[in-house]
Coordinates of C-alpha atoms and ligand atoms in Angstrom, one line a residue:
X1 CA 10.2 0.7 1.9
X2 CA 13.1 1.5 3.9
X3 CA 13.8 0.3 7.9
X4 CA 14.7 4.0 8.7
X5 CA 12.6 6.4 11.0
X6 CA 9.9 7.6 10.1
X7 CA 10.0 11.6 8.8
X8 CA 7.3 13.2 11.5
X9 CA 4.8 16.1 9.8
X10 CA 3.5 18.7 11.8
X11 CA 0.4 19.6 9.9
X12 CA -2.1 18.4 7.9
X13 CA -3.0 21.4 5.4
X14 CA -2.2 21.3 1.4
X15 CA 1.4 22.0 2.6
X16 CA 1.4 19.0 5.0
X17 CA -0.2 16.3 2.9
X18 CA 1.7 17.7 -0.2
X19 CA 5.2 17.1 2.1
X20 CA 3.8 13.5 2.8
X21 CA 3.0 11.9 -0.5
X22 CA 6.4 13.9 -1.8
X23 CA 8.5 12.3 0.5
X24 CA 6.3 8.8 0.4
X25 CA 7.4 8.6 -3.1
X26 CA 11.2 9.8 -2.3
X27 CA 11.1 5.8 -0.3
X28 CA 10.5 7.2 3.3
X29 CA 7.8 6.3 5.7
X30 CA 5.7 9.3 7.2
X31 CA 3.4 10.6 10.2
X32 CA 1.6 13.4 9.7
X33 CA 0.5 14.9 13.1
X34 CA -2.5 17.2 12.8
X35 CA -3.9 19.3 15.4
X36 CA -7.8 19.6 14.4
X37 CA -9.9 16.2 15.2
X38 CA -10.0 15.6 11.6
X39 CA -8.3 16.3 8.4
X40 CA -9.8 19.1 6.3
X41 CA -10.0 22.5 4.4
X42 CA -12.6 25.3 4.2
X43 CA -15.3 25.9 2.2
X44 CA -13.4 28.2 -0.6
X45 CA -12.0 28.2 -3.8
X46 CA -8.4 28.4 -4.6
X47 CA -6.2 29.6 -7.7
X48 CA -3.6 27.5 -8.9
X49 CA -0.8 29.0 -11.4
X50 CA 0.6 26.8 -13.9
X51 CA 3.7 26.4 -12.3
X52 CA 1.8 23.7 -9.9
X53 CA 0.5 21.2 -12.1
X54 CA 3.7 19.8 -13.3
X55 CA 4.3 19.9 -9.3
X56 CA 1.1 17.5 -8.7
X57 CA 2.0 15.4 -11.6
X58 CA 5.4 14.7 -9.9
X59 CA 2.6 14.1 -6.4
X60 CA 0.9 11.6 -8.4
X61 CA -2.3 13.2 -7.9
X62 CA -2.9 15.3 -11.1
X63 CA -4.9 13.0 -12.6
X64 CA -7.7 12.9 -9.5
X65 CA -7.5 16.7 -9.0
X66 CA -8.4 17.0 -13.0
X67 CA -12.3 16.5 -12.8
X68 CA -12.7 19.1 -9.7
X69 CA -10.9 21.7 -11.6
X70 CA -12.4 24.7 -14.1
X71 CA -10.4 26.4 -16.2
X72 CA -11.4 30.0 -16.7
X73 CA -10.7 31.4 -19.9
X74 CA -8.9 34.7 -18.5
X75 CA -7.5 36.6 -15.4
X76 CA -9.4 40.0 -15.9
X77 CA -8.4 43.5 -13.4
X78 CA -11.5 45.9 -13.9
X79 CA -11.3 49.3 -12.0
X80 CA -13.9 48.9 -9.1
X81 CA -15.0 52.6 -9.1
X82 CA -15.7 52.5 -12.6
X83 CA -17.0 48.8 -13.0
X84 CA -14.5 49.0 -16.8
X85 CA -11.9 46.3 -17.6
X86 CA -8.4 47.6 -17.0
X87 CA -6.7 44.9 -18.7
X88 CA -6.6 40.8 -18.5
X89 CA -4.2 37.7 -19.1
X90 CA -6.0 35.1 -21.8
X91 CA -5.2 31.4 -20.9
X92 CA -5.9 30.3 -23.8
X93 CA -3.3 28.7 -26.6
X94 CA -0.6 31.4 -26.3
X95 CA -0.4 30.8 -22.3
X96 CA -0.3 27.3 -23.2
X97 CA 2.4 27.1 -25.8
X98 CA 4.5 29.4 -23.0
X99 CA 3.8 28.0 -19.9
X100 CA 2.9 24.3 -21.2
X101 CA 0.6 24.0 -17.8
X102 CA -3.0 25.5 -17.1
X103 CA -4.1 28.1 -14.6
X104 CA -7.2 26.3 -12.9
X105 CA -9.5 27.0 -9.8
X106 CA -10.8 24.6 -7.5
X107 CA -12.8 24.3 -4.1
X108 CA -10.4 23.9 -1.1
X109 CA -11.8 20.3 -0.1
X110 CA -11.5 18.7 -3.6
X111 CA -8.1 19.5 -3.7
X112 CA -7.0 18.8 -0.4
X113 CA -9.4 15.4 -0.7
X114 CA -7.7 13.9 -3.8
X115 CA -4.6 14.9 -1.3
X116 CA -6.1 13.1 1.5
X117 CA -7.4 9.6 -0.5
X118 CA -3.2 9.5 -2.4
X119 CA -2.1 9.5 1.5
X120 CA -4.8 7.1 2.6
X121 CA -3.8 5.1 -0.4
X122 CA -0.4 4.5 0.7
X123 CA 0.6 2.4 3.5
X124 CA 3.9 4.3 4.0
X125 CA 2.2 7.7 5.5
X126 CA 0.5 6.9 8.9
X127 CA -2.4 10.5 9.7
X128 CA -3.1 11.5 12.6
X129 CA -5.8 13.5 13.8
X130 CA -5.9 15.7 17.1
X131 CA -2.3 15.6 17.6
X132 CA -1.1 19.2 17.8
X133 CA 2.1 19.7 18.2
X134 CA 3.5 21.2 21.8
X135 CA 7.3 20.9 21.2
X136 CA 10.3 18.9 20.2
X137 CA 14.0 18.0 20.8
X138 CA 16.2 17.3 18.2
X139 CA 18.5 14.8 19.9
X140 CA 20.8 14.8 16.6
X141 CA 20.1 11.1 15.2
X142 CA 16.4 11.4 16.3
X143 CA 13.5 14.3 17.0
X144 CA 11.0 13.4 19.9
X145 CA 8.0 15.1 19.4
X146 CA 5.3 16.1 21.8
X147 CA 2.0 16.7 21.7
X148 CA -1.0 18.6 23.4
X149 CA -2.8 15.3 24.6
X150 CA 0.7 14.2 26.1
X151 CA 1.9 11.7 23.7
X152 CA 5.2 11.6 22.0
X153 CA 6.3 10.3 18.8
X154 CA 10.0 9.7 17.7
X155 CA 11.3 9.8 13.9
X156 CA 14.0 10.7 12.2
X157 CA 12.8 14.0 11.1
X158 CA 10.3 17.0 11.3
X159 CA 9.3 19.1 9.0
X160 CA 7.0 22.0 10.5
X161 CA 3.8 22.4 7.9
X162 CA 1.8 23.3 10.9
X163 CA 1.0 26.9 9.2
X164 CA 0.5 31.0 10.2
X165 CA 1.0 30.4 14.0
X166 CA 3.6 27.8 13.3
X167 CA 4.3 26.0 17.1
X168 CA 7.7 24.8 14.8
X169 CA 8.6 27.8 13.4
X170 CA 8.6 29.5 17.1
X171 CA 11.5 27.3 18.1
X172 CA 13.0 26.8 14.6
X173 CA 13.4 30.8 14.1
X174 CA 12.0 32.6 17.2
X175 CA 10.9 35.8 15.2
X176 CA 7.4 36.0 17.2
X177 CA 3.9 36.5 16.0
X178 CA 3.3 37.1 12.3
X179 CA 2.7 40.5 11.3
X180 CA -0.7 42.3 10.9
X181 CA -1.4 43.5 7.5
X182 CA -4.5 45.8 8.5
X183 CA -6.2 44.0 5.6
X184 CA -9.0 41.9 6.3
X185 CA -10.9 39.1 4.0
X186 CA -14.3 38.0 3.8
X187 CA -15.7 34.5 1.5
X188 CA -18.4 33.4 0.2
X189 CA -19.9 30.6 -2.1
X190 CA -22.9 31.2 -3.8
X191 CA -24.9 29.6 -6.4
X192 CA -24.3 30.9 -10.1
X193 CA -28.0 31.3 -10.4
X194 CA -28.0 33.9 -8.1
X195 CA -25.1 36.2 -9.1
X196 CA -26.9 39.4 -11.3
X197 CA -23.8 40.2 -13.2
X198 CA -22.8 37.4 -15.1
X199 CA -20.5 39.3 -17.6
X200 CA -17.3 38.0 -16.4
X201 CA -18.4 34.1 -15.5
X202 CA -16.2 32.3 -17.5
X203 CA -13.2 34.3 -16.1
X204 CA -11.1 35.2 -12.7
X205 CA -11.7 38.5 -11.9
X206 CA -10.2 41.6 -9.1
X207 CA -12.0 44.4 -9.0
X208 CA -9.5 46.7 -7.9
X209 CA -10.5 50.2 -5.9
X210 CA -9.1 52.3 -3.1
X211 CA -8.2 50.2 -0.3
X212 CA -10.0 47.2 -1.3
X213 CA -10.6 44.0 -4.0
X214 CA -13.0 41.7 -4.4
X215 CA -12.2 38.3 -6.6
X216 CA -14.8 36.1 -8.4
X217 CA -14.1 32.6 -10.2
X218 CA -16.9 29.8 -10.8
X219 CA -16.0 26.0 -9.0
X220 CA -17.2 23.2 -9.1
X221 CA -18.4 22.5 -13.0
X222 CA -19.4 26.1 -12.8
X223 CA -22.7 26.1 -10.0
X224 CA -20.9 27.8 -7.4
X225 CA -19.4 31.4 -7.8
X226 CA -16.8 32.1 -5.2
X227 CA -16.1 35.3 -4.0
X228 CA -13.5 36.6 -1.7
X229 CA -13.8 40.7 -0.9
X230 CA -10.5 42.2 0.8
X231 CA -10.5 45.6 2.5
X232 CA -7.4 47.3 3.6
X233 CA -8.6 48.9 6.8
X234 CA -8.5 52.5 7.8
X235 CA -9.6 52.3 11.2
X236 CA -6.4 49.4 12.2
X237 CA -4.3 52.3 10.2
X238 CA -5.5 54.8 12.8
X239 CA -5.2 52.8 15.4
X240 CA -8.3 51.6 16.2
X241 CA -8.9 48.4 18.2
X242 CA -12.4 47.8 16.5
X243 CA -11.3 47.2 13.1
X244 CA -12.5 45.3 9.7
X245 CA -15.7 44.7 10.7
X246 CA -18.8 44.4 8.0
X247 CA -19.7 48.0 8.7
X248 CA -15.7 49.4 7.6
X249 CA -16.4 46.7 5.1
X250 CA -19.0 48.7 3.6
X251 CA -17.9 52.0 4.2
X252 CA -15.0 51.5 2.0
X253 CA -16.8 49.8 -0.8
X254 CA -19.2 52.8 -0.8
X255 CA -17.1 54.5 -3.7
X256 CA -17.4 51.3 -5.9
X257 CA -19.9 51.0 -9.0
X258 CA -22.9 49.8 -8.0
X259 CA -22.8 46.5 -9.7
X260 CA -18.9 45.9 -7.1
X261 CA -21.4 47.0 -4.1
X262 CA -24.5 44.8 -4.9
X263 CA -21.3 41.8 -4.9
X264 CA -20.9 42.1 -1.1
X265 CA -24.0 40.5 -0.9
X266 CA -22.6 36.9 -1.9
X267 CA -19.8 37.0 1.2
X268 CA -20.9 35.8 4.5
X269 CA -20.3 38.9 6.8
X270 CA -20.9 36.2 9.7
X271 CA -17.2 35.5 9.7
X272 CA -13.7 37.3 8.4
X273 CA -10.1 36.8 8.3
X274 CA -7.3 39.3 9.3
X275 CA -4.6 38.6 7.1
X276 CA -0.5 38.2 7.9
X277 CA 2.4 37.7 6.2
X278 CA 6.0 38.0 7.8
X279 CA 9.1 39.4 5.8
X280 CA 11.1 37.2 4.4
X281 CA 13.6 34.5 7.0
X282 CA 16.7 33.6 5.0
X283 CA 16.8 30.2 7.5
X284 CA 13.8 28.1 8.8
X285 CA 16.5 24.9 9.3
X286 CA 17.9 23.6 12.2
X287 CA 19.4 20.1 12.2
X288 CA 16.6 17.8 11.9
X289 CA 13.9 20.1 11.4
X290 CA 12.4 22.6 8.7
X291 CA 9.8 24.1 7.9
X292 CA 7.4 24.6 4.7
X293 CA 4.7 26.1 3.5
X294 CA 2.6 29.0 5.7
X295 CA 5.0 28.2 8.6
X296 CA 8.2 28.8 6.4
X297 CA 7.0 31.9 4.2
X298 CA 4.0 33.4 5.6
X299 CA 2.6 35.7 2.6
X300 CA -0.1 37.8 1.6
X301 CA -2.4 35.9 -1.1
X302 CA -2.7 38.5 -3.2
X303 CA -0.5 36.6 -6.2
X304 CA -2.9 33.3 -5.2
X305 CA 0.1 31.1 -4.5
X306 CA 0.5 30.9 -0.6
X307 CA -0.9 27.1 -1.5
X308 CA 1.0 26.5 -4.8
X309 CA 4.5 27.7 -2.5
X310 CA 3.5 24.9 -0.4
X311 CA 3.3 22.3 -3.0
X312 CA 6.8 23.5 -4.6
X313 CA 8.3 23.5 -1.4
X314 CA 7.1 19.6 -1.2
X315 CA 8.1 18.9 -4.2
X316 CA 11.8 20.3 -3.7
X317 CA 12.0 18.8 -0.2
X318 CA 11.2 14.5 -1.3
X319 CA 13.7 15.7 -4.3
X320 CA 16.5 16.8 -1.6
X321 CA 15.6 13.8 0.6
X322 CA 15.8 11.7 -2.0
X323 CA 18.9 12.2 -2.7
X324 CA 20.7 12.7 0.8
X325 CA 20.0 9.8 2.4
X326 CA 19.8 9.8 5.6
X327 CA 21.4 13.2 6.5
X328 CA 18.4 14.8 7.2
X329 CA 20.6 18.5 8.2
X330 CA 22.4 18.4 4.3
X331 CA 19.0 17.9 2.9
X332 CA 16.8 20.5 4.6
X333 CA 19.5 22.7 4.0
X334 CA 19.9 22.3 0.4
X335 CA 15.9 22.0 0.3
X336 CA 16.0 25.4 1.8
X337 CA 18.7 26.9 -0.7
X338 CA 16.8 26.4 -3.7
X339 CA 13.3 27.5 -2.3
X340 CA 14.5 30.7 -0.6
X341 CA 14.9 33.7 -3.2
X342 CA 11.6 32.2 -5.2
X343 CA 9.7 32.3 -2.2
X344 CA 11.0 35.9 -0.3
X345 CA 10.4 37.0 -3.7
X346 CA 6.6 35.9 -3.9
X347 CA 6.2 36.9 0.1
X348 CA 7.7 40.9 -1.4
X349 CA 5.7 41.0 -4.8
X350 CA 2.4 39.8 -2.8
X351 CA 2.8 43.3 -0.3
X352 CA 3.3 44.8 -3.2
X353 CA 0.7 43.6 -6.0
X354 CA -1.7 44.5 -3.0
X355 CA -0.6 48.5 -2.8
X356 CA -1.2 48.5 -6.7
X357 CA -4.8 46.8 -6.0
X358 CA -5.4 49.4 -3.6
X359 CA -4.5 52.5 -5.1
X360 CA -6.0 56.0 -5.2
X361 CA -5.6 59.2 -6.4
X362 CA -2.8 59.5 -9.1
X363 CA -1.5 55.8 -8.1
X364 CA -4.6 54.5 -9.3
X365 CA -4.4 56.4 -12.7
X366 CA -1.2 55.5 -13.2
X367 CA -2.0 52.3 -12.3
X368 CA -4.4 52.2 -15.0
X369 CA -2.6 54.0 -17.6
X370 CA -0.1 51.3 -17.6
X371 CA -2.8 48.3 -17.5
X372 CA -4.1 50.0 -20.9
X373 CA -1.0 49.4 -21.9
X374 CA -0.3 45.3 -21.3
X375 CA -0.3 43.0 -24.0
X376 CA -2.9 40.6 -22.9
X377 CA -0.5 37.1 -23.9
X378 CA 2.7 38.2 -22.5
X379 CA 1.7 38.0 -18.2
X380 CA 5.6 40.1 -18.1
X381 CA 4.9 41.0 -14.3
X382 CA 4.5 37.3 -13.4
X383 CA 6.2 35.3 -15.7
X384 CA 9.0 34.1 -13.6
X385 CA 6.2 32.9 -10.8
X386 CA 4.5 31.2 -14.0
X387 CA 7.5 29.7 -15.3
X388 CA 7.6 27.5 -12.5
X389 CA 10.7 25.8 -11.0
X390 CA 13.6 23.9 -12.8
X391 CA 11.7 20.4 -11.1
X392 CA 8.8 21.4 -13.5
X393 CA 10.8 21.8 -16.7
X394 CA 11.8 18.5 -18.7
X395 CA 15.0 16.6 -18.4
X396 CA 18.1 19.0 -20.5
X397 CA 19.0 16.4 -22.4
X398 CA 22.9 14.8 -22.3
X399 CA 25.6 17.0 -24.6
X400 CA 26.3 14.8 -26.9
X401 CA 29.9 13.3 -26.6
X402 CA 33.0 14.2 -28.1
X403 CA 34.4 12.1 -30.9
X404 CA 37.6 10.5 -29.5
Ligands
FAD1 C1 -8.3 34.8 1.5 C2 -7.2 33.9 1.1 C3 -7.1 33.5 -0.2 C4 -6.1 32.7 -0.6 N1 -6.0 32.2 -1.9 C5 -5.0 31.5 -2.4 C6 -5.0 31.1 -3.7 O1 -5.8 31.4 -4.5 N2 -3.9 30.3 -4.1 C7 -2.9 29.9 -3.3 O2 -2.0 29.2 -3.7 N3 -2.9 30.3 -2.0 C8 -4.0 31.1 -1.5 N4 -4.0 31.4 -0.2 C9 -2.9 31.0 0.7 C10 -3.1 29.6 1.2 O3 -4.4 29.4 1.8 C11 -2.1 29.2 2.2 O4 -0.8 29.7 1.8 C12 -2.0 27.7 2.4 O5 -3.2 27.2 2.8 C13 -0.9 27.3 3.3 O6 -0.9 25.9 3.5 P1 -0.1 25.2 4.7 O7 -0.4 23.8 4.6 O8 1.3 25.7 4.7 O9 -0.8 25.9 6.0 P2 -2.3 25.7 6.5 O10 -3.2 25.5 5.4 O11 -2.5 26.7 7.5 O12 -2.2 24.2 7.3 C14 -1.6 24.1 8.5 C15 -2.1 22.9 9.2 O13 -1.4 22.7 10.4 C16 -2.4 22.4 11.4 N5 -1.7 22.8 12.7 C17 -1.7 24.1 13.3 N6 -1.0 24.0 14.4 C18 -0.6 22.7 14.6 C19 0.1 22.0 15.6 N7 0.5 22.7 16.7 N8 0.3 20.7 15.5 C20 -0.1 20.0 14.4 N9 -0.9 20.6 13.4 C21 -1.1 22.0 13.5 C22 -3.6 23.2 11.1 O14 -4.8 22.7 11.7 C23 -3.6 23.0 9.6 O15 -4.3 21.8 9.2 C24 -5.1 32.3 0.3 C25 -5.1 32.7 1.6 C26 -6.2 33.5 2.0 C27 -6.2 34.0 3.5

């Protein structure tokens, strides 16, 4: 273990802990400062391409995320006014022999926990609880970091995994609040006994309409369905301050078959999310600090890989740190360079993978003409997201030598 400064963390999340046991295993010693009284994730479920389990083999933690994960046997779109099948990916052995990693869903908390319990493991990362991050100075061979309760902690580093409303990011890049998408989320877990239509339980499945989705994949060993219903509002496009409430919620799933409108009943209307993204910032470095995750690339989950960006960007990062050294700038920088175009380019496709989800009128049949038309083991619209990132892909083997 080396004698250097720590690397301070602002943020606990996926992204955070990710950052953490990446750069543990790169030979630095870590703090991660986390604003909530303890560590932890929601109640969900979350999708996980197959470009990040190579990414949490190279963690260390693939092997304790295995048991919490299922592995549905397809991705299947279905038209939600019609209740029909558009078209589907199969995960089965031709995904397999092309992307050599599975697509799998898991609760939040296991994921996050097997995160937590590698960190805990390790006596290199130091967590801390209720320390939110209030600001910091990069004083060029050190950051001094301070928090909400008034304490301060020096290292060498920062990296800002602190999330949507990023405190880093607001003095890293300056670009303001993130911006309002109008769309509007709301979860729930259920028990599988009680879901009616079960025709689609082994899969993950968006039932696409006008202005809305609504997403269902089993966790947990198959109990639990999770469901996660999405409307695009019309009242926050008109203008309206009262927006995306239960009531728009099922005003705009009133077109639906009746099977997509008896599924509202398994989200808690209780609570909902207004969802943000930001367009793409070609630099979230300055000096001794970057940023990663949420706080770096803010995007709409409607590709399911605002998570699985966080956990390449970790990945990439302890790889650059690795091999700068001690010049924290050259690495961020170079960290930076090689996460940039992938993720502008998931932040863009997310905006617009949700306009297709949406559509109406002649958008919508289009939309479905060309589904007919997919070939179900060739994913062409995502297969450079799938194929993951060169860290992922074996070692190129050595030319061999010239004779002399
Ligand atoms: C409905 C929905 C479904 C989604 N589904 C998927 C999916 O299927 N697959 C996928 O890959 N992604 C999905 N995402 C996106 C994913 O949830 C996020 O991209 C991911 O959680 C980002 O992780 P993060 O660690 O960067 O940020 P966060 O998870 O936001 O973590 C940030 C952490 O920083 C802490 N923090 C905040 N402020 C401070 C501060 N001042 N000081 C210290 N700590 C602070 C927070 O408490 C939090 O613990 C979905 C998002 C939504 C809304």
């Amino acid at each position: 273990m080396s004698n250097e400064r720590e690397i301070l963390i602002s943020g606990g999340g996926i992204g955070g802990l990710s950052a953490a046991l990446a750069l543990a295993r790169a030979g630095r010693r870590v703090r991660v400062l986390e604003k909530a009284a303890e560590f932890g994730e929601i109640g969900y479920g979350i999708q996980m391409g197959p470009n990040i389990q190579p990414m949490l083999e190279r963690l260390g933690i693939a092997h304790a995320i295995e048991p919490h994960a299922v592995y549905p046997d397809a991705l299947v779109l279905a038209d939600a006014i019609t209740g029909k099948e558009l078209t589907r990916i199969t995960l089965g052995a031709a995904f397999l022999a092309r992307y050599r990693h599975r697509y799998f869903v898991i609760h939040r908390r296991d994921l996050h926990g097997a995160m937590l319990d590698a960190c805990r493991a390790r006596g290199d990362i130091a967590l801390e609880p209720s320390k939110g991050l209030e600001r910091f100075d990069d004083r060029g061979d050190r950051v001094i970091v301070r928090c909400e309760d008034g304490s301060a902690y020096e290292g060498a580093a920062l990296i800002g995994a602190d999330g949507l409303w990023s405190p880093t990011r607001a003095a890293v890049v300056g670009d303001g609040a993130p911006r309002t998408a109008g769309h509007f989320a709301y979860r729930g877990m259920v028990p599988i006994d009680s879901i009616i239509d079960r025709s689609y339980e082994n899969s993950m499945i968006i039932y696409a309409g006008p202005s809305l989705h609504l997403v269902q994949y089993r966790l947990r060993g198959g109990t639990v369905m999770n469901n996660v219903a999405t409307i695009a509002s019309h009242r926050h496009a008109r203008g309206e301050a009262d927006c995306g409430g239960p009531d728009e919620l099922t005003e705009i799933f009133a077109r639906c078959d009746p099977r997509v409108r008896q599924m509202l009943d398994y989200v808690g209307k209780d609570r909902h999310w207004a969802l943000h993204d930001r367009p793409p910032a070609a630099n979230w470095t300055k000096g001794n600090v970057t940023l990663l995750g949420d706080a770096a690339h803010p995007m709409l989950q409607y590709l399911a890989q605002g998570a699985c960006m966080a956990i390449e960007d970790a990945v990439v990062l302890g790889a650059k740190v690795g091999l700068a050294g001690a010049d924290y700038p050259r690495a961020f920088l170079a960290y930076q360079e090689e996460r940039f175009y992938r993720t502008a380019r998931v932040q863009i496709t997310a905006r617009a993978f949700g306009d297709i989800l949406h559509a109406d009128g002649g958008a919508r049949e289009l939309r479905n003409h060309l589904c007919a038309q997919r070939d179900p083991d060739w994913p062409a619209e995502i297969d450079w997201l799938y194929r993951g990132i060169a860290a992922a892909r074996p070692p190129t083997p050595p030319a061999p030598m010239p004779p002399p």
